[in-house]
Every structure is written in C-alpha cells, then in structure tokens.
Amino acid sequence: MKRKNINYGFSIVELIIVAGILSLLSAVAVPISLNIFQKQQVARVSQDIENALKKAQNNAVYLKNDTDWGVKLASNTYVLFEGSSFSARDSARDESYDLSVGADFQTNYTGDEIVFDKFSGVPYEIISGEKTAKVGAGTITISAGSISRIINIVKGQMIYQTVN
C-alpha cells in the first residue's frame, strides 16, 4: 500500500510572506489613520472656537447683561468672557474650554483677546487691557501636524471657516 504524504499547516516561507504583507499594510494604514484623526481634531477645535466667537458676538449684539463679550485665546485653552476685556471681566460667567492635545492656534492679531462691542457686535482687539481700533479683518489658524483650518473674522461682522 502506498502511503500519501499529506502536510497540514503552513511552511515558514508562507508565514514570512504573510507577515511581510501585514507589515506593509500596517505601514500604510497607520499614517492614513493618524491623518484622519488630525483632520477630525482640527475640524472639531476650529468649530468650537468659531462657535465661541459667534456666541460672544451674539451675546454682545443682543445685549446679554448689557455689556461687551469676548474670547481670550491662551496656549491650551480659550475662554468666552463677559466684559470689555479679560482683565475687567466677570470671572463667574467665564466659559473655559480646553484645546485638544496636539492642536494649536495662531492669530494675526496683536493681542490674544477679541471683544465684540455691545449692540453693534463689531470686533475689537484688546491690547494691555484696552480696546484698540476695530478689527478690519483677522484670522485664527488652528493646526495639528500638517492639517489646518482658518477662522476668518471680517469687519462686516462675519465669522467663517476655510480649510487650508
């Protein structure tokens, strides 16, 4: 009787080929997933900051508590505040928000506060605790890695985002 030689299992060559294919797929998938995560992170943070700016502007226009409203941008947080400047604010009414880890922002403003004038809603910069000239146009750029979004604040009281 002839005996059949039946091999069950995988050879070492087959295992090495499969390991190589899996390594190649993960090398491609990891950067793509990180890029998607950064896009989502930047989109969320920029939307949150835009919403805080619009809320401050709406509160000022509709005379909430009959005062100016503003947003202060700090290194890891931003604060929606009531008052003519961050130093003259009513801190009990602050709404503070943390930036996501890895997200950063930059502005083309001189100061780090944007205050909206009560009733008119016109944006002003605050430098050394004092209102300066009206903001003609300004931007806040939110970025994480190579992904960025720009929040535009236009003299005509419009606040909107562009994807960079």
Short mmCIF file of C-alpha atoms in Angstrom, two decimals:
data_model
loop_
_atom_site.label_atom_id
_atom_site.label_comp_id
_atom_site.label_asym_id
_atom_site.label_seq_id
_atom_site.Cartn_x
_atom_site.Cartn_y
_atom_site.Cartn_z
CA MET A 1 0.00 0.00 0.00
CA LYS A 2 1.18 3.40 -0.93
CA ARG A 3 1.22 5.95 1.78
CA LYS A 4 0.11 9.51 0.96
CA ASN A 5 2.30 12.28 2.24
CA ILE A 6 -0.18 14.89 3.49
CA ASN A 7 1.19 18.09 5.00
CA TYR A 8 -1.01 20.01 7.34
CA GLY A 9 -0.06 23.58 8.31
CA PHE A 10 2.00 26.33 6.75
CA SER A 11 5.58 26.45 5.63
CA ILE A 12 7.97 29.05 7.01
CA VAL A 13 8.08 30.77 3.62
CA GLU A 14 4.30 31.21 3.62
CA LEU A 15 4.39 32.64 7.14
CA ILE A 16 7.14 35.12 6.19
CA ILE A 17 5.18 36.25 3.12
CA VAL A 18 2.01 36.81 5.19
CA ALA A 19 3.98 38.69 7.87
CA GLY A 20 5.52 40.90 5.17
CA ILE A 21 2.13 41.69 3.65
CA LEU A 22 0.67 42.55 7.07
CA SER A 23 3.66 44.79 7.85
CA LEU A 24 3.25 46.60 4.55
CA LEU A 25 -0.48 47.12 5.11
CA SER A 26 0.05 48.46 8.63
CA ALA A 27 2.84 50.78 7.43
CA VAL A 28 0.33 52.33 5.02
CA ALA A 29 -2.69 52.28 7.34
CA VAL A 30 -1.11 53.95 10.40
CA PRO A 31 -0.19 57.27 8.71
CA ILE A 32 -3.57 57.40 6.99
CA SER A 33 -5.43 56.86 10.27
CA LEU A 34 -3.28 59.50 12.03
CA ASN A 35 -4.06 61.96 9.25
CA ILE A 36 -7.79 61.26 9.60
CA PHE A 37 -7.54 61.73 13.38
CA GLN A 38 -5.73 65.07 12.95
CA LYS A 39 -8.34 66.26 10.43
CA GLN A 40 -11.15 65.42 12.85
CA GLN A 41 -9.32 67.05 15.75
CA VAL A 42 -8.67 70.30 13.83
CA ALA A 43 -12.24 70.37 12.50
CA ARG A 44 -13.70 69.96 15.99
CA VAL A 45 -11.44 72.54 17.66
CA SER A 46 -11.94 75.10 14.89
CA GLN A 47 -15.70 74.60 15.02
CA ASP A 48 -15.67 75.02 18.81
CA ILE A 49 -13.65 78.25 18.63
CA GLU A 50 -15.85 79.57 15.82
CA ASN A 51 -18.93 78.80 17.92
CA ALA A 52 -17.42 80.60 20.94
CA LEU A 53 -16.71 83.67 18.78
CA LYS A 54 -20.24 83.64 17.35
CA LYS A 55 -21.73 83.19 20.82
CA ALA A 56 -19.71 86.15 22.14
CA GLN A 57 -20.83 88.25 19.19
CA ASN A 58 -24.49 87.26 19.58
CA ASN A 59 -24.40 87.94 23.33
CA ALA A 60 -22.99 91.41 22.60
CA VAL A 61 -25.48 92.20 19.81
CA TYR A 62 -28.47 91.07 21.85
CA LEU A 63 -27.18 93.00 24.90
CA LYS A 64 -26.93 89.99 27.20
CA ASN A 65 -26.26 91.53 30.63
CA ASP A 66 -25.86 94.88 28.79
CA THR A 67 -22.13 94.52 28.19
CA ASP A 68 -19.45 93.56 25.68
CA TRP A 69 -18.50 89.91 25.23
CA GLY A 70 -15.22 88.40 24.09
CA VAL A 71 -12.98 85.42 23.65
CA LYS A 72 -9.45 85.12 25.07
CA LEU A 73 -7.08 82.74 23.35
CA ALA A 74 -4.49 81.16 25.64
CA SER A 75 -1.91 78.46 24.95
CA ASN A 76 -4.03 75.43 25.92
CA THR A 77 -7.46 77.00 26.40
CA TYR A 78 -9.83 79.64 25.16
CA VAL A 79 -12.31 81.49 27.34
CA LEU A 80 -15.65 83.06 26.45
CA PHE A 81 -16.00 86.00 28.83
CA GLU A 82 -18.36 88.83 29.69
CA GLY A 83 -16.88 92.33 29.88
CA SER A 84 -14.91 94.94 27.98
CA SER A 85 -11.66 92.98 28.43
CA PHE A 86 -10.45 89.76 30.01
CA SER A 87 -8.91 91.68 32.92
CA ALA A 88 -12.19 93.60 33.53
CA ARG A 89 -14.46 90.57 33.10
CA ASP A 90 -16.93 88.97 35.46
CA SER A 91 -15.00 85.72 36.00
CA ALA A 92 -18.06 83.99 37.48
CA ARG A 93 -19.57 83.98 33.97
CA ASP A 94 -16.48 82.59 32.19
CA GLU A 95 -16.88 79.60 29.91
CA SER A 96 -13.47 77.97 29.62
CA TYR A 97 -12.63 75.32 27.02
CA ASP A 98 -9.52 73.16 26.66
CA LEU A 99 -7.80 72.67 23.34
CA SER A 100 -7.27 69.09 22.24
CA VAL A 101 -3.82 67.73 22.84
CA GLY A 102 -1.81 68.31 19.69
CA ALA A 103 -3.98 71.14 18.37
CA ASP A 104 -2.51 74.61 18.32
CA PHE A 105 -3.63 78.00 17.10
CA GLN A 106 -2.08 81.22 15.86
CA THR A 107 -3.63 84.59 15.09
CA ASN A 108 -2.62 87.62 13.10
CA TYR A 109 -3.89 89.82 15.93
CA THR A 110 -1.56 91.82 18.13
CA GLY A 111 -3.30 90.76 21.34
CA ASP A 112 -4.87 87.49 22.43
CA GLU A 113 -8.39 88.81 23.06
CA ILE A 114 -11.21 89.57 20.66
CA VAL A 115 -14.09 91.56 22.15
CA PHE A 116 -17.40 92.27 20.44
CA ASP A 117 -18.92 95.67 21.10
CA LYS A 118 -22.33 95.57 22.73
CA PHE A 119 -25.22 96.32 20.37
CA SER A 120 -23.08 96.66 17.20
CA GLY A 121 -21.18 93.35 17.54
CA VAL A 122 -18.14 94.96 15.93
CA PRO A 123 -14.95 93.07 16.86
CA TYR A 124 -12.13 94.84 18.69
CA GLU A 125 -8.68 93.73 19.74
CA ILE A 126 -7.67 94.15 23.36
CA ILE A 127 -4.05 95.13 23.96
CA SER A 128 -2.83 95.71 27.53
CA GLY A 129 -6.41 95.61 28.79
CA GLU A 130 -7.62 98.42 26.50
CA LYS A 131 -9.84 98.35 23.41
CA THR A 132 -7.94 99.20 20.26
CA ALA A 133 -9.23 100.03 16.83
CA LYS A 134 -11.90 97.88 15.29
CA VAL A 135 -10.64 94.70 13.73
CA GLY A 136 -10.74 95.16 9.97
CA ALA A 137 -10.15 91.53 9.22
CA GLY A 138 -8.33 88.86 11.12
CA THR A 139 -7.67 85.17 11.16
CA ILE A 140 -7.17 82.42 13.68
CA THR A 141 -5.36 79.38 12.30
CA ILE A 142 -5.91 76.06 14.06
CA SER A 143 -3.46 73.30 13.18
CA ALA A 144 -2.32 69.82 14.13
CA GLY A 145 0.54 68.37 12.16
CA SER A 146 0.14 69.34 8.51
CA ILE A 147 -3.64 69.88 8.81
CA SER A 148 -5.00 73.37 9.39
CA ARG A 149 -8.19 75.42 9.27
CA ILE A 150 -8.61 79.17 9.30
CA ILE A 151 -11.32 81.10 11.11
CA ASN A 152 -11.87 84.45 9.42
CA ILE A 153 -13.28 87.42 11.30
CA VAL A 154 -14.35 90.08 8.84
CA LYS A 155 -15.15 93.72 9.58
CA GLY A 156 -18.70 93.19 8.37
CA GLN A 157 -19.28 91.05 11.49
CA MET A 158 -18.96 87.78 9.61
CA ILE A 159 -17.16 84.81 11.14
CA TYR A 160 -16.50 81.80 8.91
CA GLN A 161 -14.02 78.96 8.33
CA THR A 162 -11.86 77.97 5.42
CA VAL A 163 -9.99 74.69 5.08
CA ASN A 164 -6.31 75.18 4.37
#
